């Protein structure tokens, strides 16, 4: 080989490197390539198309096969570049412009372009008939291609948290066009893309792994995507693992058994499985049980129906003094110790304690004090009757149903503890169990008094607007504040004074872009939430995972949260 | 004979119609529904749900939906799974193989164990072997499937085994068939066979025993013995053949068990059968899947009954349909 030829080759290689723009993940052990990791899915996937169903199995799988424009840092949950290498936010936080990472290829070798991004958001995400889409948050948003590697989103009004929606997985236009409106189909036909019988080669993504095979009801196998765009600190391409296998195991006991037998490499568990696994770790089993303070996850709360059918109860439930009195009877410490085996912390009010948005509401949560609760109820004029049950002004006993998710051991245990403590202060709660899947529809109905429910926390409070902003779609405990027609104005005349204040804070926060100012507004809201005991937050559970000692770089896998995927840095020792 | 079969088919039609109406009615009575559950996700708005409701024709009156479903069912179209965006037939078909395999194997194993044991315990009523067999039988009847499954899993785990669920080790699930894969399956298969089969074995054994005891006191047995027939002939040709008759009708009834009996055991043992699929569809209110599976269950019951009757006629010369 002549020197000139060698130089020319070197030049070409340098050009190639300059064109590709891999993301370097640093701060972790350098692993070695190869190996297989087996994990569990709690149910069979309903489709191989992320947006075709609301299904935790495909969400978990899609996390490994697809990427969004942005993603979260493993440690801080801060937003980081993913498929978009950089972006600018202009026009008072209304114009978002994303520059795509150079050299990203789909797993079939085609280049990722702005067309794919525009297609994903216009044809799928904003399509109201895509079952797993997110049309509501993209109403009125203009999505356009600026050039082959630039995409621009123009919002009708400022939305500082909009950037978080950019973690939704980007789909390949060249494979999905035939199912879209652009390809001449009906809007609902997008749901038919990639059914579970699809040829695995059709399922093309940019993620660390790609689909290899699906054995119905039993197993999904993914293999390494050689075109993946991440590197470790040494420049070794990620992911380290060659194969990712998911066994479909619906029963949680069976999952633990399979993990203990060594057939699963990693498992997300709950506080109730913790003691037996931890004990085995201590006894020398080759496993490690790890706990993390969680940002995501749904802390349970106790809500009272401000619009109860029984007007006497409704009037009582609207009184802050009543809800605070009940709060004093909620034994959070016992719940954390007994129900969660100590793997939980005091809750935030609408914001996880580990979040950067958290305002310390510990003092406002009150302490467990039955004497104080009794005194507060006395002060409300609720005298005890002959059988120890307090009487309402009308002379009827203070009695209501407490609805909870009967197929969750956590919720059942919490409901029983609360019922017991309420009895001690002369309040009779009758437990009513419903399937956890039906809890929210029960809450959104009118036929309930008190309910135990959980809502997921998010990295930015604005993403939870429908829940915490009075009059919102999921502000179910005070439904008379909700608009009469969908999308209309809330019924302000039914607002309680502090609800109006909260409403104004949220309105203001939604159009403020400065972090410090927004934080101050949400701090104020959290304080009001806690002070008024809008709903009574119970506890925030830790994330607990178990992993075999064969694997390194283990970080708790959140599973269904798009934009957070620590599996690529895991390696087999 | 054939006219009997034909008449049975005619009678089956109104029965199945009634069952189909019942199934449809019960499903409609369920609170909520598949689409209501979608609202749990904050991304889904009420308008989206209404659009999808129209898309699936769920906005039509119940009787229109019923007739549509029935008409299609009769033509072999079992409807559409909301959950999977796929026709129901393919989904059931995917899971049918292992279900039938496991069920047939269990029935076979059950009978092969239970009938000899039943005869044995009837002949040696007070022996040690019979007492042990009876005890195991009572135990099998009294313990629920899932408990036996958990006990076996615990036993395997504490002896250091890895075959604690499913039919294969993970690496063999999607591997092509080989001698190794077959051996791996045998190492897994005994647990589901015991768990699913224990119940049936115990009850069939006890019935066989009771029948035998009944038959052994009959006059014709005494007659046979007094004729000087060998005890072997008396037992096998006269006693057992008559004692087994009532069990044939039980065999027919075990056909619908293909679908429903293994639900809990399949969930705990993670077996790829129809059971967990039915359970999941029930929880998610995936109505066409549930209705199709329940209809199949009813049809299998009828077929099983018919087969049992035919088998009885064949086995018992006293029964004739002409």
CSV table of C-alpha atoms in Angstrom, one decimal, chain A residues 177-433:
chain,number,residue,atom,x,y,z
A,177,UNK,CA,-46.5,5.0,5.5
A,178,UNK,CA,-48.9,2.3,4.1
A,179,UNK,CA,-50.9,2.4,7.4
A,180,UNK,CA,-51.2,6.2,7.6
A,181,UNK,CA,-53.6,8.8,6.3
A,182,UNK,CA,-50.7,10.2,4.3
A,183,UNK,CA,-50.6,6.8,2.7
A,184,UNK,CA,-54.3,6.9,1.9
A,185,UNK,CA,-55.8,5.0,4.8
A,186,UNK,CA,-58.4,5.9,7.4
A,187,UNK,CA,-57.1,7.5,10.6
A,188,UNK,CA,-57.9,4.4,12.7
A,189,UNK,CA,-56.0,2.1,10.4
A,190,UNK,CA,-52.7,3.2,12.0
A,191,UNK,CA,-53.6,0.9,14.9
A,192,UNK,CA,-53.3,-2.1,12.6
A,193,UNK,CA,-49.6,-1.6,11.9
A,194,UNK,CA,-47.3,-4.3,13.2
A,195,UNK,CA,-49.6,-6.8,14.8
A,196,UNK,CA,-47.9,-9.4,16.9
A,197,UNK,CA,-47.8,-11.7,13.8
A,198,UNK,CA,-45.7,-9.1,12.0
A,199,UNK,CA,-42.5,-10.2,10.2
A,200,UNK,CA,-39.8,-9.1,12.7
A,201,UNK,CA,-37.8,-7.5,9.9
A,202,UNK,CA,-40.6,-5.0,9.4
A,203,UNK,CA,-40.2,-3.6,12.9
A,204,UNK,CA,-37.5,-1.1,12.3
A,205,UNK,CA,-36.2,1.2,15.0
A,206,UNK,CA,-33.2,3.4,16.1
A,207,UNK,CA,-33.0,1.8,19.6
A,208,UNK,CA,-30.2,-0.3,21.0
A,209,UNK,CA,-32.1,-3.6,20.2
A,210,UNK,CA,-34.3,-4.8,17.4
A,211,UNK,CA,-37.0,-7.4,17.3
A,212,UNK,CA,-35.9,-10.9,16.4
A,213,UNK,CA,-38.8,-13.2,17.3
A,214,UNK,CA,-42.0,-13.5,19.3
A,215,UNK,CA,-43.4,-16.8,20.6
A,216,UNK,CA,-47.0,-16.1,21.4
A,217,UNK,CA,-47.7,-15.8,25.1
A,218,UNK,CA,-44.2,-17.0,26.0
A,219,UNK,CA,-41.2,-15.0,24.9
A,220,UNK,CA,-40.0,-11.9,23.0
A,221,UNK,CA,-36.4,-11.9,21.8
A,222,UNK,CA,-34.5,-8.8,20.8
A,223,UNK,CA,-31.0,-8.7,19.4
A,224,UNK,CA,-28.4,-5.9,19.3
A,225,UNK,CA,-28.9,-3.2,16.7
A,226,UNK,CA,-25.4,-2.8,15.1
A,227,UNK,CA,-26.3,0.7,14.0
A,228,UNK,CA,-27.0,2.1,17.5
A,229,UNK,CA,-25.8,5.6,18.1
A,230,UNK,CA,-24.3,5.5,21.6
A,231,UNK,CA,-20.7,4.8,22.6
A,232,UNK,CA,-19.2,4.3,26.0
A,233,UNK,CA,-16.3,6.5,27.3
A,234,UNK,CA,-13.8,4.3,25.5
A,235,UNK,CA,-15.6,4.5,22.2
A,236,UNK,CA,-17.0,1.0,22.3
A,237,UNK,CA,-20.4,0.9,20.6
A,238,UNK,CA,-23.4,0.3,22.9
A,239,UNK,CA,-25.3,-1.7,23.9
A,240,UNK,CA,-22.8,-4.2,25.3
A,241,UNK,CA,-25.4,-7.0,25.4
A,242,UNK,CA,-26.0,-9.1,22.3
A,243,UNK,CA,-29.5,-10.3,23.2
A,244,UNK,CA,-32.3,-9.2,25.3
A,245,UNK,CA,-35.0,-11.8,26.1
A,246,UNK,CA,-38.3,-11.1,27.7
A,247,UNK,CA,-40.2,-14.0,29.3
A,248,UNK,CA,-44.0,-13.4,29.6
A,249,UNK,CA,-44.8,-14.3,33.2
A,250,UNK,CA,-48.1,-12.8,34.5
A,251,UNK,CA,-47.9,-14.0,38.1
A,252,UNK,CA,-45.6,-12.0,40.3
A,253,UNK,CA,-44.8,-15.0,42.5
A,254,UNK,CA,-43.8,-17.0,39.4
A,255,UNK,CA,-41.5,-14.1,38.4
A,256,UNK,CA,-39.7,-14.1,41.7
A,257,UNK,CA,-39.4,-17.9,41.5
A,258,UNK,CA,-37.9,-17.7,38.0
A,259,UNK,CA,-35.5,-15.0,39.2
A,260,UNK,CA,-34.4,-17.1,42.1
A,261,UNK,CA,-33.9,-20.1,39.8
A,262,UNK,CA,-31.6,-18.0,37.7
A,263,UNK,CA,-33.8,-17.9,34.7
A,264,UNK,CA,-34.2,-14.1,34.9
A,265,UNK,CA,-31.3,-11.7,35.1
A,266,UNK,CA,-33.1,-8.7,36.4
A,267,UNK,CA,-36.5,-8.1,38.0
A,268,UNK,CA,-38.4,-5.1,39.2
A,269,UNK,CA,-40.1,-5.9,42.5
A,270,UNK,CA,-42.3,-4.3,45.1
A,271,UNK,CA,-41.8,-3.7,48.8
A,272,UNK,CA,-43.7,-6.9,49.7
A,273,UNK,CA,-41.2,-9.1,47.8
A,274,UNK,CA,-38.3,-7.3,49.3
A,275,UNK,CA,-37.7,-9.2,52.6
A,276,UNK,CA,-37.5,-12.7,51.0
A,277,UNK,CA,-35.1,-11.6,48.3
A,278,UNK,CA,-33.0,-9.5,50.6
A,279,UNK,CA,-32.7,-12.4,53.0
A,280,UNK,CA,-31.4,-14.6,50.2
A,281,UNK,CA,-28.9,-11.9,49.2
A,282,UNK,CA,-27.7,-11.8,52.8
A,283,UNK,CA,-27.5,-15.6,52.9
A,284,UNK,CA,-25.1,-15.4,49.9
A,285,UNK,CA,-27.2,-15.9,46.9
A,286,UNK,CA,-25.5,-14.4,43.8
A,287,UNK,CA,-28.0,-11.5,43.6
A,288,UNK,CA,-28.2,-7.9,44.6
A,289,UNK,CA,-31.3,-6.1,45.7
A,290,UNK,CA,-31.1,-2.4,45.0
A,291,UNK,CA,-33.4,0.4,46.0
A,292,UNK,CA,-33.7,3.9,44.5
A,293,UNK,CA,-35.7,6.9,45.6
A,294,UNK,CA,-38.1,7.1,42.7
A,295,UNK,CA,-39.2,10.0,40.6
A,296,UNK,CA,-41.8,8.1,38.6
A,297,UNK,CA,-44.4,5.8,40.1
A,298,UNK,CA,-47.8,6.5,41.5
A,299,UNK,CA,-48.0,7.5,45.2
A,300,UNK,CA,-51.4,6.7,46.6
A,301,UNK,CA,-53.7,9.4,48.0
A,302,UNK,CA,-56.9,9.5,49.9
A,303,UNK,CA,-59.6,11.7,48.2
A,304,UNK,CA,-63.0,12.8,49.4
A,305,UNK,CA,-65.8,13.6,47.0
A,306,UNK,CA,-66.5,17.3,47.3
A,307,UNK,CA,-69.7,16.7,45.3
A,308,UNK,CA,-70.9,13.7,47.3
A,309,UNK,CA,-74.5,12.7,46.6
A,310,UNK,CA,-75.2,13.1,50.3
A,311,UNK,CA,-75.2,16.9,50.6
A,312,UNK,CA,-74.3,16.7,54.3
A,313,UNK,CA,-71.2,14.7,53.5
A,314,UNK,CA,-70.4,16.9,50.5
A,315,UNK,CA,-70.4,20.0,52.8
A,316,UNK,CA,-68.2,18.2,55.3
A,317,UNK,CA,-65.7,16.9,52.7
A,318,UNK,CA,-65.3,20.5,51.4
A,319,UNK,CA,-64.1,21.7,54.8
A,320,UNK,CA,-60.3,21.9,55.0
A,321,UNK,CA,-60.6,21.4,58.8
A,322,UNK,CA,-62.3,18.1,58.2
A,323,UNK,CA,-59.7,16.8,55.7
A,324,UNK,CA,-56.9,17.9,58.0
A,325,UNK,CA,-58.5,16.2,60.9
A,326,UNK,CA,-58.6,13.0,58.9
A,327,UNK,CA,-55.0,13.5,57.8
A,328,UNK,CA,-54.0,13.4,61.5
A,329,UNK,CA,-55.5,9.9,61.7
A,330,UNK,CA,-53.4,8.6,58.8
A,331,UNK,CA,-50.5,6.7,60.2
A,332,UNK,CA,-47.9,7.2,57.5
A,333,UNK,CA,-45.1,5.8,59.5
A,334,UNK,CA,-46.9,2.6,60.1
A,335,UNK,CA,-47.9,2.3,56.4
A,336,UNK,CA,-44.3,2.9,55.3
A,337,UNK,CA,-43.0,0.3,57.8
A,338,UNK,CA,-45.7,-2.4,57.5
A,339,UNK,CA,-47.0,-2.1,54.0
A,340,UNK,CA,-43.9,-1.0,52.1
A,341,UNK,CA,-41.4,-2.8,54.4
A,342,UNK,CA,-39.7,0.6,55.0
A,343,UNK,CA,-39.2,1.1,51.3
A,344,UNK,CA,-41.0,4.4,51.0
A,345,UNK,CA,-40.7,7.9,52.2
A,346,UNK,CA,-43.1,10.7,53.2
A,347,UNK,CA,-44.8,11.9,50.0
A,348,UNK,CA,-44.6,15.2,48.2
A,349,UNK,CA,-47.8,17.0,47.3
A,350,UNK,CA,-48.1,16.3,43.6
A,351,UNK,CA,-44.4,16.3,43.1
A,352,UNK,CA,-42.0,13.5,44.0
A,353,UNK,CA,-39.6,14.4,46.9
A,354,UNK,CA,-36.6,13.5,44.7
A,355,UNK,CA,-37.7,15.9,41.9
A,356,UNK,CA,-36.1,19.3,41.4
A,357,UNK,CA,-39.6,20.8,41.5
A,358,UNK,CA,-40.2,19.5,45.0
A,359,UNK,CA,-41.1,22.0,47.8
A,360,UNK,CA,-40.6,20.6,51.2
A,361,UNK,CA,-44.1,20.0,52.6
A,362,UNK,CA,-43.1,17.6,55.4
A,363,UNK,CA,-44.2,20.0,58.1
A,364,UNK,CA,-47.5,20.7,56.4
A,365,UNK,CA,-48.4,17.0,56.2
A,366,UNK,CA,-49.1,17.0,59.9
A,367,UNK,CA,-48.3,14.2,62.4
A,368,UNK,CA,-50.2,11.1,63.3
A,369,UNK,CA,-52.1,12.2,66.4
A,370,UNK,CA,-55.5,10.6,67.1
A,371,UNK,CA,-56.1,13.0,70.1
A,372,UNK,CA,-55.6,16.0,67.9
A,373,UNK,CA,-57.9,14.5,65.2
A,374,UNK,CA,-60.6,13.8,67.8
A,375,UNK,CA,-60.3,17.4,69.1
A,376,UNK,CA,-60.5,18.8,65.6
A,377,UNK,CA,-63.7,16.8,64.8
A,378,UNK,CA,-65.2,17.9,68.2
A,379,UNK,CA,-64.5,21.4,67.1
A,380,UNK,CA,-66.4,20.8,63.9
A,381,UNK,CA,-69.5,20.0,66.1
A,382,UNK,CA,-69.5,16.3,65.2
A,383,UNK,CA,-70.6,14.8,68.6
A,384,UNK,CA,-70.1,11.2,69.3
A,385,UNK,CA,-73.2,9.0,69.5
A,386,UNK,CA,-73.9,6.2,72.0
A,387,UNK,CA,-72.0,3.6,69.9
A,388,UNK,CA,-68.9,5.8,69.6
A,389,UNK,CA,-69.7,6.9,66.0
A,390,UNK,CA,-69.9,10.6,65.5
A,391,UNK,CA,-73.1,12.2,64.4
A,392,UNK,CA,-73.7,14.6,61.5
A,393,UNK,CA,-75.8,17.8,62.2
A,394,UNK,CA,-78.9,15.9,61.0
A,395,UNK,CA,-78.3,13.2,63.7
A,396,UNK,CA,-77.2,10.5,61.2
A,397,UNK,CA,-74.0,8.7,61.9
A,398,UNK,CA,-70.8,10.0,60.1
A,399,UNK,CA,-70.4,7.0,57.8
A,400,UNK,CA,-69.1,6.7,54.3
A,401,UNK,CA,-67.6,4.1,51.9
A,402,UNK,CA,-63.9,4.0,51.2
A,403,UNK,CA,-63.2,2.6,47.7
A,404,UNK,CA,-59.9,0.9,47.0
A,405,UNK,CA,-58.2,-1.4,44.6
A,406,UNK,CA,-58.9,-4.9,45.9
A,407,UNK,CA,-56.4,-6.7,43.7
A,408,UNK,CA,-53.5,-4.7,45.0
A,409,UNK,CA,-52.0,-5.9,48.3
A,410,UNK,CA,-50.6,-2.5,49.0
A,411,UNK,CA,-54.0,-0.7,48.6
A,412,UNK,CA,-55.8,-3.3,50.5
A,413,UNK,CA,-53.4,-3.0,53.5
A,414,UNK,CA,-53.5,0.8,53.4
A,415,UNK,CA,-57.3,0.9,53.3
A,416,UNK,CA,-57.5,-1.4,56.3
A,417,UNK,CA,-55.1,0.6,58.4
A,418,UNK,CA,-56.9,3.9,57.6
A,419,UNK,CA,-60.3,2.3,58.3
A,420,UNK,CA,-59.0,1.2,61.7
A,421,UNK,CA,-57.6,4.6,62.7
A,422,UNK,CA,-60.8,6.3,61.5
A,423,UNK,CA,-62.8,4.0,63.7
A,424,UNK,CA,-60.7,5.2,66.7
A,425,UNK,CA,-61.8,8.8,66.1
A,426,UNK,CA,-65.5,7.9,65.7
A,427,UNK,CA,-65.6,7.9,61.9
A,428,UNK,CA,-67.0,4.8,60.2
A,429,UNK,CA,-65.5,3.9,56.8
A,430,UNK,CA,-67.0,1.0,55.0
A,431,UNK,CA,-64.5,-0.6,52.7
A,432,UNK,CA,-65.5,-1.3,49.1
A,433,UNK,CA,-63.0,-3.1,46.9
